[in-house]
Coordinates of C-alpha atoms in Angstrom, one line a residue:
M1 CA -73.0 -80.6 35.2
R2 CA -74.6 -81.2 31.8
L3 CA -72.2 -83.1 29.5
L4 CA -72.2 -82.5 25.8
A5 CA -69.6 -85.0 24.6
R6 CA -68.5 -84.5 21.0
H7 CA -65.1 -85.7 20.1
P8 CA -61.7 -87.2 21.2
A9 CA -58.1 -86.7 22.0
V10 CA -54.7 -88.3 21.9
G11 CA -51.2 -88.5 23.2
S12 CA -48.3 -86.1 22.7
L13 CA -45.3 -87.4 20.9
V14 CA -42.9 -85.2 18.9
T15 CA -42.5 -86.8 15.4
G16 CA -39.2 -88.5 14.9
M17 CA -38.3 -88.5 18.6
I18 CA -36.9 -91.8 19.7
L19 CA -37.3 -92.4 23.4
S20 CA -34.1 -93.3 25.3
C21 CA -33.2 -96.9 26.4
A22 CA -34.7 -98.3 29.6
A23 CA -34.0 -95.9 32.5
A24 CA -32.5 -96.8 35.8
A25 CA -34.7 -97.3 38.8
A26 CA -36.8 -94.2 39.4
E27 CA -36.0 -91.9 42.2
N28 CA -39.2 -91.4 44.3
T29 CA -39.9 -87.9 45.7
P30 CA -42.9 -87.6 48.0
V31 CA -46.0 -86.3 46.1
T32 CA -47.0 -82.8 47.1
L33 CA -49.1 -80.2 45.3
G34 CA -46.1 -78.1 44.5
P35 CA -43.8 -76.5 43.7
A36 CA -42.6 -78.7 40.9
P37 CA -39.3 -80.5 41.6
R38 CA -36.3 -79.9 39.4
D39 CA -33.1 -81.9 38.9
E40 CA -29.6 -80.8 39.5
S41 CA -29.4 -79.0 36.1
G42 CA -32.6 -77.0 36.8
L43 CA -34.9 -79.0 34.5
F44 CA -38.4 -79.8 35.6
R45 CA -38.9 -83.4 36.7
N46 CA -41.7 -85.7 37.9
F47 CA -42.0 -87.1 41.5
N48 CA -41.0 -90.4 40.0
H49 CA -37.8 -89.6 38.2
P50 CA -36.7 -90.6 35.6
L51 CA -39.8 -92.0 34.0
E52 CA -39.3 -95.6 32.8
R53 CA -38.5 -95.5 29.1
A54 CA -38.6 -98.4 26.6
G55 CA -35.5 -99.6 24.7
P56 CA -35.0 -99.5 20.9
G57 CA -36.5 -103.0 20.5
V58 CA -39.9 -101.4 21.3
T59 CA -39.4 -97.8 20.1
L60 CA -38.0 -98.5 16.6
P61 CA -40.8 -100.8 15.5
F62 CA -43.3 -98.3 17.0
F63 CA -42.0 -95.4 15.0
L64 CA -41.9 -97.6 11.9
R65 CA -45.6 -98.5 12.4
R66 CA -46.4 -94.8 12.8
A67 CA -44.6 -93.9 9.6
L68 CA -46.3 -96.7 7.6
G69 CA -49.6 -95.8 9.1
R70 CA -49.5 -92.4 7.4
L71 CA -49.6 -94.2 4.0
R72 CA -52.9 -96.1 4.7
G73 CA -56.3 -95.2 6.0
R74 CA -57.5 -96.0 9.5
P75 CA -61.2 -96.7 9.8
E76 CA -61.5 -96.3 13.6
G77 CA -61.7 -92.5 13.5
L78 CA -64.8 -90.9 15.1
P79 CA -67.7 -89.8 12.8
A80 CA -68.0 -86.3 11.6
P81 CA -69.9 -83.9 14.0
E82 CA -73.5 -83.4 13.4
P83 CA -74.4 -80.3 11.3
E84 CA -76.5 -78.9 14.1
A85 CA -73.7 -79.2 16.8
S86 CA -73.3 -75.5 17.3
A87 CA -77.0 -74.9 17.5
R88 CA -77.4 -77.7 20.1
L89 CA -74.5 -76.1 22.1
A90 CA -76.2 -72.7 22.1
A91 CA -79.5 -74.2 23.2
A92 CA -77.9 -76.2 26.0
M93 CA -75.9 -73.2 27.2
A94 CA -79.1 -71.1 27.3
E95 CA -80.8 -73.8 29.2
S96 CA -78.1 -74.6 31.8
P97 CA -75.5 -72.4 33.5
T98 CA -73.2 -75.4 33.8
T99 CA -72.1 -77.3 30.6
V100 CA -69.1 -79.3 29.5
T101 CA -68.6 -79.9 25.8
W102 CA -66.0 -82.2 24.3
V103 CA -64.7 -80.4 21.2
N104 CA -61.9 -82.9 20.3
H105 CA -58.9 -84.5 21.8
A106 CA -58.2 -82.8 25.1
S107 CA -60.2 -79.7 24.1
L108 CA -63.2 -79.1 26.4
L109 CA -65.5 -76.1 26.5
V110 CA -66.4 -75.6 30.1
R111 CA -69.1 -73.2 31.4
M112 CA -69.4 -73.0 35.2
E113 CA -69.9 -70.4 37.9
G114 CA -70.4 -67.7 35.4
I115 CA -67.2 -68.1 33.4
T116 CA -66.3 -70.0 30.2
L117 CA -63.1 -71.9 29.8
L118 CA -61.4 -73.8 27.0
T119 CA -58.8 -76.5 27.6
D120 CA -55.9 -77.5 25.3
P121 CA -57.5 -76.2 22.2
T122 CA -56.4 -77.8 18.9
W123 CA -57.7 -77.7 15.3
A124 CA -54.5 -78.8 13.6
N125 CA -54.5 -81.4 10.9
A126 CA -51.6 -83.2 12.5
A127 CA -50.1 -83.3 16.0
G128 CA -46.7 -81.9 15.0
P129 CA -44.8 -78.9 13.7
G130 CA -46.9 -76.7 11.5
G131 CA -49.9 -78.9 11.9
V132 CA -48.5 -81.0 9.0
L133 CA -45.8 -83.3 10.4
G134 CA -46.6 -85.8 13.2
A135 CA -49.6 -88.0 13.9
R136 CA -52.4 -87.3 11.5
R137 CA -55.9 -86.2 12.5
L138 CA -58.5 -89.0 12.3
A139 CA -61.6 -87.0 13.1
P140 CA -62.8 -83.4 12.7
A141 CA -63.4 -81.2 15.6
G142 CA -66.9 -81.0 16.8
L143 CA -66.9 -77.2 16.7
G144 CA -64.9 -74.6 14.9
V145 CA -63.2 -71.6 16.5
E146 CA -65.9 -69.3 15.0
E147 CA -68.7 -71.3 16.7
L148 CA -67.3 -70.9 20.2
P149 CA -68.8 -68.4 22.7
A150 CA -66.6 -65.8 24.2
I151 CA -63.8 -67.5 26.2
D152 CA -62.7 -66.0 29.5
A153 CA -59.6 -68.2 29.9
V154 CA -57.7 -71.0 28.1
L155 CA -56.0 -73.7 30.3
I156 CA -53.0 -75.3 28.7
S157 CA -51.5 -78.6 30.2
H158 CA -48.2 -78.8 28.4
N159 CA -46.4 -77.8 25.2
H160 CA -46.7 -81.0 23.1
Y161 CA -48.2 -80.2 19.7
D162 CA -51.5 -82.0 20.3
S163 CA -52.2 -79.8 23.3
F164 CA -50.3 -76.6 22.4
D165 CA -51.6 -75.6 19.0
L166 CA -50.2 -72.1 18.3
D167 CA -52.4 -71.5 15.4
A168 CA -55.5 -72.2 17.5
L169 CA -54.2 -70.0 20.3
R170 CA -53.5 -67.1 17.9
A171 CA -57.0 -67.5 16.5
L172 CA -58.5 -67.3 20.0
A173 CA -56.4 -64.3 21.0
E174 CA -57.4 -62.4 17.8
R175 CA -61.0 -63.3 18.3
N176 CA -61.1 -62.0 21.8
P177 CA -58.2 -59.9 23.1
K178 CA -59.6 -60.2 26.7
T179 CA -59.1 -64.0 26.7
R180 CA -56.5 -65.0 29.3
F181 CA -54.1 -67.8 28.6
L182 CA -52.9 -69.8 31.6
V183 CA -49.8 -72.0 31.0
P184 CA -47.3 -73.9 33.0
L185 CA -43.9 -72.3 33.8
G186 CA -41.7 -71.9 30.8
D187 CA -44.4 -71.7 28.1
G188 CA -44.9 -68.0 28.1
R189 CA -42.0 -67.5 25.6
L190 CA -43.9 -69.5 23.0
L191 CA -46.9 -67.3 23.4
R192 CA -44.8 -64.1 23.4
D193 CA -43.1 -65.2 20.2
A194 CA -46.6 -65.7 18.7
R195 CA -47.5 -62.2 19.8
I196 CA -50.0 -63.4 22.4
E197 CA -49.4 -61.1 25.5
N198 CA -52.4 -61.8 27.7
F199 CA -50.9 -64.9 29.4
E200 CA -49.8 -66.0 32.9
E201 CA -47.4 -68.7 33.9
F202 CA -47.9 -71.0 36.9
D203 CA -45.9 -73.5 39.0
W204 CA -47.7 -76.4 40.6
S205 CA -49.9 -75.2 43.6
E206 CA -50.1 -71.6 42.3
S207 CA -53.6 -70.2 41.5
L208 CA -55.6 -67.2 40.5
T209 CA -59.1 -66.0 41.0
L210 CA -61.4 -65.5 38.1
G211 CA -64.8 -64.2 38.9
T212 CA -66.0 -66.5 41.7
V213 CA -63.7 -69.4 40.9
T214 CA -60.2 -70.3 41.9
I215 CA -58.1 -71.9 39.1
T216 CA -55.1 -73.9 40.5
C217 CA -52.2 -75.4 38.6
L218 CA -51.5 -78.9 39.8
P219 CA -49.1 -81.8 39.2
S220 CA -49.3 -84.4 36.5
Q221 CA -46.9 -87.2 35.5
H222 CA -45.7 -86.3 32.0
W223 CA -43.0 -84.3 30.3
S224 CA -42.5 -81.4 27.9
R225 CA -40.7 -81.0 24.6
R226 CA -41.3 -78.8 21.6
G227 CA -38.0 -79.1 19.7
L228 CA -34.8 -81.1 19.7
F229 CA -33.1 -79.5 22.7
D230 CA -35.8 -78.3 25.1
E231 CA -37.0 -81.4 26.9
R232 CA -38.3 -80.6 30.4
R233 CA -37.4 -76.9 30.1
S234 CA -41.0 -76.0 30.6
L235 CA -43.5 -77.5 33.1
W236 CA -46.5 -79.8 32.5
A237 CA -49.6 -79.6 34.6
S238 CA -53.2 -80.4 35.4
W239 CA -55.8 -77.9 36.6
A240 CA -58.6 -77.6 39.1
V241 CA -61.4 -75.1 38.8
T242 CA -63.2 -74.7 42.1
G243 CA -66.2 -72.4 42.9
P244 CA -69.0 -71.9 45.4
S245 CA -71.1 -74.8 43.9
R246 CA -69.0 -76.7 41.3
R247 CA -65.6 -78.3 41.2
F248 CA -63.9 -79.4 38.0
Y249 CA -60.6 -81.1 37.4
F250 CA -58.7 -81.3 34.1
A251 CA -55.9 -83.8 34.0
G252 CA -54.4 -82.7 30.7
D253 CA -52.1 -85.6 29.8
S254 CA -50.6 -87.8 32.5
G255 CA -49.6 -91.3 33.5
Y256 CA -51.2 -92.8 36.5
F257 CA -49.5 -91.6 39.7
G258 CA -50.0 -90.8 43.4
G259 CA -50.8 -87.2 42.6
F260 CA -54.4 -87.9 41.9
A261 CA -55.0 -89.0 45.5
A262 CA -53.2 -86.0 46.8
I263 CA -55.2 -83.7 44.7
G264 CA -58.4 -85.4 45.6
A265 CA -57.6 -85.1 49.3
A266 CA -56.7 -81.4 49.1
L267 CA -59.3 -80.1 46.6
G268 CA -62.0 -82.8 46.2
P269 CA -64.6 -83.9 45.9
F270 CA -65.0 -83.0 42.2
D271 CA -68.2 -82.9 40.3
L272 CA -66.4 -83.9 37.1
A273 CA -62.9 -85.1 36.3
A274 CA -61.7 -85.0 32.7
L275 CA -59.1 -87.7 32.3
P276 CA -57.0 -88.9 29.3
I277 CA -57.7 -92.5 28.2
G278 CA -55.6 -92.7 25.0
A279 CA -52.1 -93.2 23.6
Y280 CA -51.2 -96.1 26.0
D281 CA -50.1 -98.9 23.6
P282 CA -47.4 -100.3 23.7
P283 CA -47.5 -100.1 27.5
A284 CA -43.7 -100.6 27.7
M285 CA -43.3 -97.3 26.0
M286 CA -46.3 -95.4 27.1
A287 CA -47.4 -96.5 30.6
A288 CA -45.3 -93.9 32.5
M289 CA -46.8 -91.0 30.7
H290 CA -50.3 -92.0 29.5
M291 CA -53.2 -93.7 31.2
N292 CA -55.3 -96.5 29.8
P293 CA -59.1 -96.4 30.5
E294 CA -58.9 -98.7 33.6
Q295 CA -56.3 -96.4 35.2
A296 CA -58.5 -93.4 34.4
V297 CA -61.2 -95.1 36.4
Q298 CA -58.9 -95.6 39.3
A299 CA -57.8 -92.0 39.0
T300 CA -61.5 -91.0 39.2
L301 CA -61.8 -92.8 42.5
D302 CA -58.5 -91.3 43.8
L303 CA -59.8 -87.8 42.9
D304 CA -63.1 -88.4 44.7
A305 CA -64.9 -87.3 41.5
S306 CA -68.6 -88.2 41.1
R307 CA -68.3 -88.2 37.3
A308 CA -65.5 -88.7 34.8
L309 CA -65.2 -87.7 31.1
G310 CA -62.7 -89.5 28.9
I311 CA -60.5 -87.2 26.7
H312 CA -57.3 -87.6 24.7
F313 CA -58.3 -90.4 22.3
G314 CA -59.6 -91.0 18.8
T315 CA -58.6 -87.6 17.3
F316 CA -55.1 -88.2 16.2
D317 CA -53.4 -91.4 15.1
L318 CA -50.9 -91.3 18.0
T319 CA -50.2 -94.9 19.2
D320 CA -51.2 -98.5 18.6
E321 CA -54.5 -99.0 20.4

């Protein structure tokens, strides 16, 4: 696979949401590829449930730092994309049938086995409602919607605002009505409300065939929430794209967990694994749901992937690192 890296990603926190106090000891359910477990009220859950949450002594100062951070600049953002980025992409795609381009955050443009995919597309100015509230953007996207080639399918990992940008999804649907939108269970209503009809919902372990590849919805360790009262009502997921000659894994957003080894054993080895490496500090608050770079390296080994690409960092001002 030829890698054309060009921008970062971040976490997935709903602005103003204060995480609950430290949870009781987690209930461990054996890791499988699916279906996704649910609790007694029917809400989706992780294999390790509940995820450990930090108390107010950690969360309140964190949200205060985030609020104050919006009032001052942060110099660590990535540089602006090169003016010739789209031309370089076109040349690379003409040269090679297999390319992976990092657009920003968890947005990857993947061309393999004759199809073109886009993961977690976002062009919002902030990771929150309306693209205005929430963590602000630190760096521009490497490519605009208008510079993308025709997209066969969009893979969505979960409904947090930094991964489920409805304005971006509408733009992609209007640009090409044939583009298919693949989402975890429960997220179809958001697309339907946005008048996007060409979508399919998936539970963990469910798959579809697109051309010569199989696209499989797989576990991750995360959570979902879009508003005040919908936590865990929709599913979160990772995705594997496997074909005759190439195998690609997209983790979306996840904490480190035993599912990576299970996925590697069942569907590996992978030519490339795209793994999140941002939004991990403070660990007491973030470790259950976000990986740091060292954990992403271990996940790469678990997945039996020959190459890894870091995503979900540097794009939005999500957390403290």
